[in-house]
mmCIF file of C-alpha atoms in Angstrom:
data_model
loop_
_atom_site.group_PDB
_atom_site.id
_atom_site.type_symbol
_atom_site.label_atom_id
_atom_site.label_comp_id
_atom_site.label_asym_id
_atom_site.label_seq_id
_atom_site.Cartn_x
_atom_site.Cartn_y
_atom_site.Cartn_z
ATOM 1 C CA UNK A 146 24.797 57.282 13.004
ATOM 2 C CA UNK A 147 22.952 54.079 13.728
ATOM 3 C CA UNK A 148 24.257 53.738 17.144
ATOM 4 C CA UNK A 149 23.538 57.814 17.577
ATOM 5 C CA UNK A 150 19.789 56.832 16.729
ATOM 6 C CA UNK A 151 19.540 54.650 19.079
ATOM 7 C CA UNK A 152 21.275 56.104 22.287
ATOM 8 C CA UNK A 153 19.751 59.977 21.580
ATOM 9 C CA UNK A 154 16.005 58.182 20.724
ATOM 10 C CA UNK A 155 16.369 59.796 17.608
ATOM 11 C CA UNK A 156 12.629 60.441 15.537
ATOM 12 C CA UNK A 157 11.745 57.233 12.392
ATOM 13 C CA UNK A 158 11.765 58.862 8.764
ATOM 14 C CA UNK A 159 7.882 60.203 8.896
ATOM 15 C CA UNK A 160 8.558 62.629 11.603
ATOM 16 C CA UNK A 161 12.021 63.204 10.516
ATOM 17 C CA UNK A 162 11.030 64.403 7.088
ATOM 18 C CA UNK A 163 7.576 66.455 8.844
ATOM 19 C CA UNK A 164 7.316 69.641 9.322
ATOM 20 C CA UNK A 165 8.844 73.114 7.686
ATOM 21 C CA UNK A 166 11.766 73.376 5.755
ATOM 22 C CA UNK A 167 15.122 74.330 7.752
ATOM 23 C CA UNK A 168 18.643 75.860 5.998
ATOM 24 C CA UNK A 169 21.422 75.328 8.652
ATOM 25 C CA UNK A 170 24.530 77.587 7.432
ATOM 26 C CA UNK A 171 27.751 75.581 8.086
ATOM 27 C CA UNK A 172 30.787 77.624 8.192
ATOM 28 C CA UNK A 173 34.003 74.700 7.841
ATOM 29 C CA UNK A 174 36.283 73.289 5.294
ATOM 30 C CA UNK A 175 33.364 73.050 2.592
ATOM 31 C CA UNK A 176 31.312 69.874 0.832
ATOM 32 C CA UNK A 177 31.333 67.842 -1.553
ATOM 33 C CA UNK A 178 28.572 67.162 -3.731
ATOM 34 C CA UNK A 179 28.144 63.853 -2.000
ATOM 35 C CA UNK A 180 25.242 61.640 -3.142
ATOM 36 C CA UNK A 181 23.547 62.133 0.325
ATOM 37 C CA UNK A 182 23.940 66.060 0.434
ATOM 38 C CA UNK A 183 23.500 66.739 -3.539
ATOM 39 C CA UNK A 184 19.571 67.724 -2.364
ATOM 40 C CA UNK A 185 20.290 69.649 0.724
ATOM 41 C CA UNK A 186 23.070 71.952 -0.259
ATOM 42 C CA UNK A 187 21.009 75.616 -2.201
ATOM 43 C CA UNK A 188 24.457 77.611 -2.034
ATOM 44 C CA UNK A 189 28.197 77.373 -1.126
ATOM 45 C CA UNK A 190 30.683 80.298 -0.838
ATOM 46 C CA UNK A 191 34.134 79.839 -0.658
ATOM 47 C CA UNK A 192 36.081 82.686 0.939
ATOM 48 C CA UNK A 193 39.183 80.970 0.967
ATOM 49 C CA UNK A 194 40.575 80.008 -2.616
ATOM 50 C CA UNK A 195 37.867 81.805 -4.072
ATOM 51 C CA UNK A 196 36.169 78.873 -6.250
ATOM 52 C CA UNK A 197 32.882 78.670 -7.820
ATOM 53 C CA UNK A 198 31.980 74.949 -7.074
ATOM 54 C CA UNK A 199 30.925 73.301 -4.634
ATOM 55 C CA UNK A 200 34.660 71.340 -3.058
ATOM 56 C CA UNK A 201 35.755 70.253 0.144
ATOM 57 C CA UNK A 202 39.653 69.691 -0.199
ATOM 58 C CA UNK A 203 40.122 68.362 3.720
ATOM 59 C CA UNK A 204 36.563 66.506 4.209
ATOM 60 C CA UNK A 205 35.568 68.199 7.950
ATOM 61 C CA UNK A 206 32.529 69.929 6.578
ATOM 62 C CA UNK A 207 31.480 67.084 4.415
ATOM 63 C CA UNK A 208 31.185 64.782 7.230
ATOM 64 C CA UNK A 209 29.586 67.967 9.369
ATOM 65 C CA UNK A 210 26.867 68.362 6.839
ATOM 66 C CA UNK A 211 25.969 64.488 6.559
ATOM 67 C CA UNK A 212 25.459 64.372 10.174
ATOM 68 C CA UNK A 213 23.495 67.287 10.085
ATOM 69 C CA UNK A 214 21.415 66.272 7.364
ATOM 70 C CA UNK A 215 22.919 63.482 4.929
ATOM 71 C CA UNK A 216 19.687 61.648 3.238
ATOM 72 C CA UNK A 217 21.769 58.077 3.953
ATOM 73 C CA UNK A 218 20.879 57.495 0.072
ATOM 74 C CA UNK A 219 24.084 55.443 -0.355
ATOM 75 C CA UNK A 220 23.473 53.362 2.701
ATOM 76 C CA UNK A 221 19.804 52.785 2.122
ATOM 77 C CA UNK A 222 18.925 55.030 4.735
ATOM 78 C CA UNK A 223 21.471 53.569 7.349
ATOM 79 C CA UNK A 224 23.697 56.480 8.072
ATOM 80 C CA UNK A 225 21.235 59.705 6.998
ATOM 81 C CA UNK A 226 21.791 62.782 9.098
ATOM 82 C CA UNK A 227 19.803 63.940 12.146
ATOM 83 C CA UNK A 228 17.685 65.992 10.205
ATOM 84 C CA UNK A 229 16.777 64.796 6.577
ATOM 85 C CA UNK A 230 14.744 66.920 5.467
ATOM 86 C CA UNK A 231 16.896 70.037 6.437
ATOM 87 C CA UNK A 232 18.932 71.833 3.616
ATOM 88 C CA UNK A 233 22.253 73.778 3.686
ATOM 89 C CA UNK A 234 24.032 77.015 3.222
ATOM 90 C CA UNK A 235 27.766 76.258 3.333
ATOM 91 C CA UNK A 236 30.451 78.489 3.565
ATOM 92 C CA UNK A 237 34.272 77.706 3.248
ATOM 93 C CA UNK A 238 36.074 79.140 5.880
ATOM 94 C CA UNK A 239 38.942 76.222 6.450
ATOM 95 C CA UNK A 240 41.739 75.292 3.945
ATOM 96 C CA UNK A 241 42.672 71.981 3.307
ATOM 97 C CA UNK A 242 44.622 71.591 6.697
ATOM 98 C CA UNK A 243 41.492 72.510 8.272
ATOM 99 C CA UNK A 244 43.058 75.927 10.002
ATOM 100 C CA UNK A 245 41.090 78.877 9.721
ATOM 101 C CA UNK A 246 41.770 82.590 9.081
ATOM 102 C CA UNK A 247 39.751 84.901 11.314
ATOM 103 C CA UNK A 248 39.450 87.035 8.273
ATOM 104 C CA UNK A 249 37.642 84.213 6.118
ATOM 105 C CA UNK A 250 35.571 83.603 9.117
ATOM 106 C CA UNK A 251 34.231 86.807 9.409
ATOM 107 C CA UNK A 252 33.402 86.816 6.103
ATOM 108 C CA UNK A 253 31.223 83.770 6.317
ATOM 109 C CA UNK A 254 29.864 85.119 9.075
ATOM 110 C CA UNK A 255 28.862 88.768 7.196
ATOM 111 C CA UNK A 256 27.755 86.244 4.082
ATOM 112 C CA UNK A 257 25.200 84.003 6.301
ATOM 113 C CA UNK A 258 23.789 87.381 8.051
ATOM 114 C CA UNK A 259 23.018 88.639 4.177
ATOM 115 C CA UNK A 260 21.241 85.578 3.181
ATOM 116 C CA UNK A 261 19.164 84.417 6.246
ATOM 117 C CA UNK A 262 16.120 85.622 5.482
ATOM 118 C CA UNK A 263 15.952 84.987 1.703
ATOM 119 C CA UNK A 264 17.145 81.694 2.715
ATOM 120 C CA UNK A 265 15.197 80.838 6.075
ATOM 121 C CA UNK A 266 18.237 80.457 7.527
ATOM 122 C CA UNK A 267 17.443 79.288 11.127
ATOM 123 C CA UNK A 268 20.926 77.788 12.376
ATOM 124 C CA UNK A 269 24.332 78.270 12.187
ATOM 125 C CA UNK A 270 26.750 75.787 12.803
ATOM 126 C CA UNK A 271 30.389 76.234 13.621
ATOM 127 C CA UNK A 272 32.630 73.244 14.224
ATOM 128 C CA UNK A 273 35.112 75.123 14.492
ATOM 129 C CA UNK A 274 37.947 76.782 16.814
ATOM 130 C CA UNK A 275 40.062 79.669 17.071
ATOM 131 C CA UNK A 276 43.974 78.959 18.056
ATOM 132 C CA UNK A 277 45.359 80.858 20.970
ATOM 133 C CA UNK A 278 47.277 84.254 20.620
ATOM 134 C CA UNK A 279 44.953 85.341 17.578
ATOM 135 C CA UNK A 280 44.804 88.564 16.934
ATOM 136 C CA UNK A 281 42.860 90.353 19.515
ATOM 137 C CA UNK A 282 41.253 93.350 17.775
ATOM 138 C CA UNK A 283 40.226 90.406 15.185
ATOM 139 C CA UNK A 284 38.792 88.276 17.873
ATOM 140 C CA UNK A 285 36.868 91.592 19.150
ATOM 141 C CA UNK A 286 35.449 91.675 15.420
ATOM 142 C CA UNK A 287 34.533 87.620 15.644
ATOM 143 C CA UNK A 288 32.460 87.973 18.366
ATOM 144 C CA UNK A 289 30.518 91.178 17.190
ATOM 145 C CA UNK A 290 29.827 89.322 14.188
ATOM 146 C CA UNK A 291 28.575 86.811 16.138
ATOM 147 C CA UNK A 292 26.288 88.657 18.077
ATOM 148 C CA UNK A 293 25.223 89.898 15.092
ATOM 149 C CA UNK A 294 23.955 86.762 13.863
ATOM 150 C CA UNK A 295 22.661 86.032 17.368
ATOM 151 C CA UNK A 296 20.770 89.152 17.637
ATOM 152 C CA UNK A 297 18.897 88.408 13.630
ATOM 153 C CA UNK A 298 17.309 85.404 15.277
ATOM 154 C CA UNK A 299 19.968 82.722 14.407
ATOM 155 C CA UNK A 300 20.882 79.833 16.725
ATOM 156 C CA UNK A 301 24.398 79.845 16.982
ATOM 157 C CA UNK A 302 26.304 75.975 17.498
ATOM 158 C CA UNK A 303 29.493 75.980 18.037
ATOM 159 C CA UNK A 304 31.885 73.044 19.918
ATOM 160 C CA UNK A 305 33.729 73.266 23.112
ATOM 161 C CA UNK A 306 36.633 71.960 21.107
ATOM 162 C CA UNK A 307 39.200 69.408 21.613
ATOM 163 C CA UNK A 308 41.488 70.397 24.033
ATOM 164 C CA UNK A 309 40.120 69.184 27.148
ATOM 165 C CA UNK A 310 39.729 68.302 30.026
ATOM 166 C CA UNK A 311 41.358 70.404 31.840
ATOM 167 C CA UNK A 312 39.418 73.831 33.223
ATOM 168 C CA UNK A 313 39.115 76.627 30.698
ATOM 169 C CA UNK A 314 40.008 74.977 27.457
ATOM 170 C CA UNK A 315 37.045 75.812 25.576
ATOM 171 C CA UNK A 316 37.542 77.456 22.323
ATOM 172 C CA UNK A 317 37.509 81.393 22.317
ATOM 173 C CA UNK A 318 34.721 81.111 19.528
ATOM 174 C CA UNK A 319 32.847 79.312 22.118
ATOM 175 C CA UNK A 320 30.681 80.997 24.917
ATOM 176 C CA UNK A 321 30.299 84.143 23.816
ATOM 177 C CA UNK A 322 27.872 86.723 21.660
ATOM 178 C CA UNK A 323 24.948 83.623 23.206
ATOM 179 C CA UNK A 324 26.488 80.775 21.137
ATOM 180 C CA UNK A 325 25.417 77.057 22.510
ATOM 181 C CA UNK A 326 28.703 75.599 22.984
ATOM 182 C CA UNK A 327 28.353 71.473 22.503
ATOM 183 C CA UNK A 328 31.177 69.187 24.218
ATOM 184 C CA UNK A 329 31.167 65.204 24.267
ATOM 185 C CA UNK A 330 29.579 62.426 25.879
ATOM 186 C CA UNK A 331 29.117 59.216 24.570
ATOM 187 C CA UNK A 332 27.858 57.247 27.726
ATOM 188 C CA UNK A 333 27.989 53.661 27.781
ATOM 189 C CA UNK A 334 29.787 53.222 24.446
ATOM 190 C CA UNK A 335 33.781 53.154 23.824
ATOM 191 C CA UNK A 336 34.401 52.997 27.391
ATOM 192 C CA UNK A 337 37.207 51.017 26.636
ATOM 193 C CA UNK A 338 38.870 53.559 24.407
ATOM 194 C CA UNK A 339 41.003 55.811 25.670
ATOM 195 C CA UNK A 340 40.643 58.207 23.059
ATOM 196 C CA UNK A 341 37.206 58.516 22.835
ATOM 197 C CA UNK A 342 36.090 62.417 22.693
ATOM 198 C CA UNK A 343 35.175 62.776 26.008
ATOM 199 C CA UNK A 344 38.689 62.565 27.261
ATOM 200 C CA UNK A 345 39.374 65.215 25.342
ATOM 201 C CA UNK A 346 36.069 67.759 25.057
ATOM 202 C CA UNK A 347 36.864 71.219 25.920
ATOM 203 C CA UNK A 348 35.566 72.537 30.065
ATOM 204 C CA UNK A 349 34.397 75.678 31.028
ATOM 205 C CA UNK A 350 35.161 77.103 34.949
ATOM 206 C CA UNK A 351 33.154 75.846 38.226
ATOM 207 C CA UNK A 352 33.663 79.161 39.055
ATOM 208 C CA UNK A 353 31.653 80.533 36.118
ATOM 209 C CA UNK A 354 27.686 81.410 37.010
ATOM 210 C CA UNK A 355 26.990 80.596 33.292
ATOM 211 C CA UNK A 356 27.569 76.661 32.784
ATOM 212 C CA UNK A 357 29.775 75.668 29.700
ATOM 213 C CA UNK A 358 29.575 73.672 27.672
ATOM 214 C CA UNK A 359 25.793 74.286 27.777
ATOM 215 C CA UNK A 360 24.989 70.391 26.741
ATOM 216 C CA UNK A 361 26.502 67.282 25.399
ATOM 217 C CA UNK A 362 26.230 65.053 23.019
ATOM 218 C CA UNK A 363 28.092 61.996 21.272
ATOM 219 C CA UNK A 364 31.349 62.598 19.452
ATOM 220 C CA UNK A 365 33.292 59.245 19.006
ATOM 221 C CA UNK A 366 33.844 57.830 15.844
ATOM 222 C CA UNK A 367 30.386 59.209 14.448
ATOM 223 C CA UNK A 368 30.227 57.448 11.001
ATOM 224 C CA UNK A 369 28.667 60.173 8.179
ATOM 225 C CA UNK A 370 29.513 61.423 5.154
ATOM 226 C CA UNK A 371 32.867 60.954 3.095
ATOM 227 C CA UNK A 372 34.052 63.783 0.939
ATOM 228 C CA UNK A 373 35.789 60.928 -1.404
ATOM 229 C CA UNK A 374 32.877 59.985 -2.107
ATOM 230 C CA UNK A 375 31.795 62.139 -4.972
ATOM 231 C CA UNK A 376 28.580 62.571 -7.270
ATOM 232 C CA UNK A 377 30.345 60.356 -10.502
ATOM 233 C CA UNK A 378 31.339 57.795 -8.190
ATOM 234 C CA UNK A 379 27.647 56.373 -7.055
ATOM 235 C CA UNK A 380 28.623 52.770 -7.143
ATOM 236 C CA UNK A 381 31.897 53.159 -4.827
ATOM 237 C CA UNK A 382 29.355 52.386 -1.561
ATOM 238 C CA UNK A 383 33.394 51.356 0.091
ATOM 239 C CA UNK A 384 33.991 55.088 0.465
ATOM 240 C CA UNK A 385 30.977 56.412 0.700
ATOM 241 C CA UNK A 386 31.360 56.968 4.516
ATOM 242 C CA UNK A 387 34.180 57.230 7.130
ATOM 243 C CA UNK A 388 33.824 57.663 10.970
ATOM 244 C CA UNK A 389 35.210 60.785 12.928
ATOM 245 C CA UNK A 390 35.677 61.955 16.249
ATOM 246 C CA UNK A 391 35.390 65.273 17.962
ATOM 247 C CA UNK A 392 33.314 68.111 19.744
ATOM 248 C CA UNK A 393 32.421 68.960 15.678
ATOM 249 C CA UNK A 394 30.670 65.794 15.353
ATOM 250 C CA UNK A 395 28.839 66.562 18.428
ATOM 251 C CA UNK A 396 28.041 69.876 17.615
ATOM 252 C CA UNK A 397 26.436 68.874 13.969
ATOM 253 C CA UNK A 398 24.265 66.188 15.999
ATOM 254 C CA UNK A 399 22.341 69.147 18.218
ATOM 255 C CA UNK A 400 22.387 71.072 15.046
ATOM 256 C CA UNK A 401 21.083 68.701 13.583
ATOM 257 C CA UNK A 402 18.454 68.102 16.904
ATOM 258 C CA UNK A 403 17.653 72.055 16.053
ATOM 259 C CA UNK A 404 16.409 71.625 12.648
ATOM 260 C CA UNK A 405 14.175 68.810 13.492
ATOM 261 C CA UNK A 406 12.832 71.354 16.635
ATOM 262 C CA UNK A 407 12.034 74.217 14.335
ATOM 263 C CA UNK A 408 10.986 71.811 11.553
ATOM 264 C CA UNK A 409 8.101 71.372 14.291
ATOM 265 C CA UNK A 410 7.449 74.373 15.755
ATOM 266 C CA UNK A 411 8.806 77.238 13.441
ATOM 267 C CA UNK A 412 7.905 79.728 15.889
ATOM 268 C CA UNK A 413 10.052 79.618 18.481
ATOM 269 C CA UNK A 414 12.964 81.828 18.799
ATOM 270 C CA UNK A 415 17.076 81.251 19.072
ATOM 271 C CA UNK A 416 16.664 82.245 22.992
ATOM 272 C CA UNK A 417 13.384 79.374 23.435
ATOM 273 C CA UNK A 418 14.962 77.049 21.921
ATOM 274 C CA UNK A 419 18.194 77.430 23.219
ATOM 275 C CA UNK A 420 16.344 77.389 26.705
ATOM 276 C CA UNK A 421 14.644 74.009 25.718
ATOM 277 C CA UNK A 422 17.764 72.277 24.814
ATOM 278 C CA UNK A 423 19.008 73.150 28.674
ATOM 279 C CA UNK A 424 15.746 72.368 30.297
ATOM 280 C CA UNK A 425 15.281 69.176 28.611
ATOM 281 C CA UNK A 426 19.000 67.611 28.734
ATOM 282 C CA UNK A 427 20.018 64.087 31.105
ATOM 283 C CA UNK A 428 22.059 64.665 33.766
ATOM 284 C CA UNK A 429 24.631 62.643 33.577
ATOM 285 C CA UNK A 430 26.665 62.968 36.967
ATOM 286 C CA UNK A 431 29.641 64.696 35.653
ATOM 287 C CA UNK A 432 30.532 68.481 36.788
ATOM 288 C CA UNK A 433 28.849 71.430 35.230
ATOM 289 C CA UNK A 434 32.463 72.143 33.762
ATOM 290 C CA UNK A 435 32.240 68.814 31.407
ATOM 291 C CA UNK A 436 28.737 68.100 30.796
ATOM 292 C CA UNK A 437 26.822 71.637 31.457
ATOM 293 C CA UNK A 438 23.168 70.796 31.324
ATOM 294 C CA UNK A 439 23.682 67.559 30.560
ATOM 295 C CA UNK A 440 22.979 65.301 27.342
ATOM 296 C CA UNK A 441 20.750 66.061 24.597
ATOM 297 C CA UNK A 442 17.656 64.958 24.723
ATOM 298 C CA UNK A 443 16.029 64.984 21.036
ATOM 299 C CA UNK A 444 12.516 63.548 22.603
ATOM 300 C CA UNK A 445 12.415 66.069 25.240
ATOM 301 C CA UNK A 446 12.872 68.874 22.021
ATOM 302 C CA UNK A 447 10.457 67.972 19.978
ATOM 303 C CA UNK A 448 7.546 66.600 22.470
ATOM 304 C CA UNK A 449 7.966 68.989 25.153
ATOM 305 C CA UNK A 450 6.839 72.045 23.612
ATOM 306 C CA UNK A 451 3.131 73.920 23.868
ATOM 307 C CA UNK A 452 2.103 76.897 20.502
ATOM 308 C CA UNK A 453 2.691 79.513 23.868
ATOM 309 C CA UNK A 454 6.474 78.751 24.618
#
């Protein structure tokens, strides 16, 4: 997350922490109560196994909701989350494999409509995909529940996914019901990798009028939050974090990049801000396809804005 903080010009810890409290609902394999998230996380659901605690028996979400928000507490600050001072609804919808049902996903979905405004939930993120050949009348009930949470007022993140990067091989959970879809770019850095994430983010069509992925962001070996790394074990700072790569890490960094935005200015809608992450995103020179609007530019959110937009 260091090196994230310095390529995306992320904000220093007293406008990181400013501003109105955020919940971001994440929707993954679930968290641990990991020294960094034990203050951020108000309620966890698990509509998989069914338990009561909060447990994260694959380690996805864990390192989802540290990027997100992580408070770095075992690293002295080093490796917080995007967005400190945000706090989180999480809902298991991944086993420990980190496959999904579409059932259990449209059951988190119904869950974080129910509590959103008791909550103040303001963001949902889903790094998450759907395999091909699902059930269609269940993907036709995915994407209404999506729009549902669209419609409430809910910014919808979700990742192009990682099977790239050839034309159309963005998730199906992706680009619809007004979702921001989030592939990867990590610019300068791990150029000499060959498996660094954008060699693998999910593209949209040329041929489409609407651009996905709508933005960028990095994805490669994004260091965060270790679910091994659990409450009783404080002193174990060895396992505290782990790196991971993917479209999911990407799409927990713009989450993350939303809460700060609405930390600031708490009035703007799912549609503004959504229209402020494209407006204000680099160009980077690749096709629409790959980069969409470009990459994220967390300045360009959170100075860019006047109380009319």
């Amino acid at each position: 997350m260091q090196r994230v903080r310095r390529q995306l010009d992320l904000p220093g810890r007293r406008e990181e922490t400013a501003g109105a409290f955020v919940t971001v609902a994440v929707l993954d394999s679930g968290a641990e109560l990991h020294p960094d998230l034990a203050q951020r996380m108000i309620v966890f659901r698990d509509f998989v196994n069914g338990e009561h605690f909060y447990y994260d028996d694959n380690g996805h979400g864990t390192h989802i909701c540290g990027i997100i928000c992580g408070s770095g507490e075992m690293s002295g600050g080093r490796f917080r989350g995007v967005a400190p001072n945000a706090r989180l609804a999480v809902g298991k919808v991944l086993d420990e494999r980190g496959n999904g049902d579409l059932a259990h996903m449209i059951e988190g979905l119904n869950w974080v409509l129910s509590i959103k405004d008791v909550l103040n939930i303001r963001i949902l993120n889903m790094s998450v995909g759907v395999a091909s050949g699902s059930d269609s009348s269940r993907i036709c009930e995915l994407h209404a529940a999506l729009k549902a949470i669209w419609d409430s007022g809910i910014l919808i993140v979700t990742s192009a996914g990682n099977r790239g990067p050839g034309e159309n091989t963005i998730s199906d959970i992706s680009g619809k019901s007004g979702c921001m879809v989030v592939g990867c770019y990590d610019a300068e850095y791990y150029r000499w990798d060959p498996m660094r994430c954008e060699t693998y983010s999910g593209c949209g069509s040329l041929r489409d009028a609407e651009r996905k992925p709508d933005i960028v962001a990095p994805g490669t070996k994004i260091i965060s939050c270790n679910a091994a790394c659990r409450q009783t074990v404080k002193g174990n700072r060895s396992r505290a974090y782990c790196a991971k790569s993917g479209t999911s890490m990407a799409t927990a960094i713009c989450s993350g990049a939303a809460a700060l935005t609405l930390g600031k200015y708490p009035h703007l809608t799912n549609t503004k801000l959504k229209q402020r992450f494209h407006l204000t995103a680099r160009d980077v020179g690749l096709p629409w396809n790959r980069q969409g609007y470009g990459m994220i530019n967390v300045r360009g959110l959170l100075d860019s804005f006047s109380e009319k937009d």
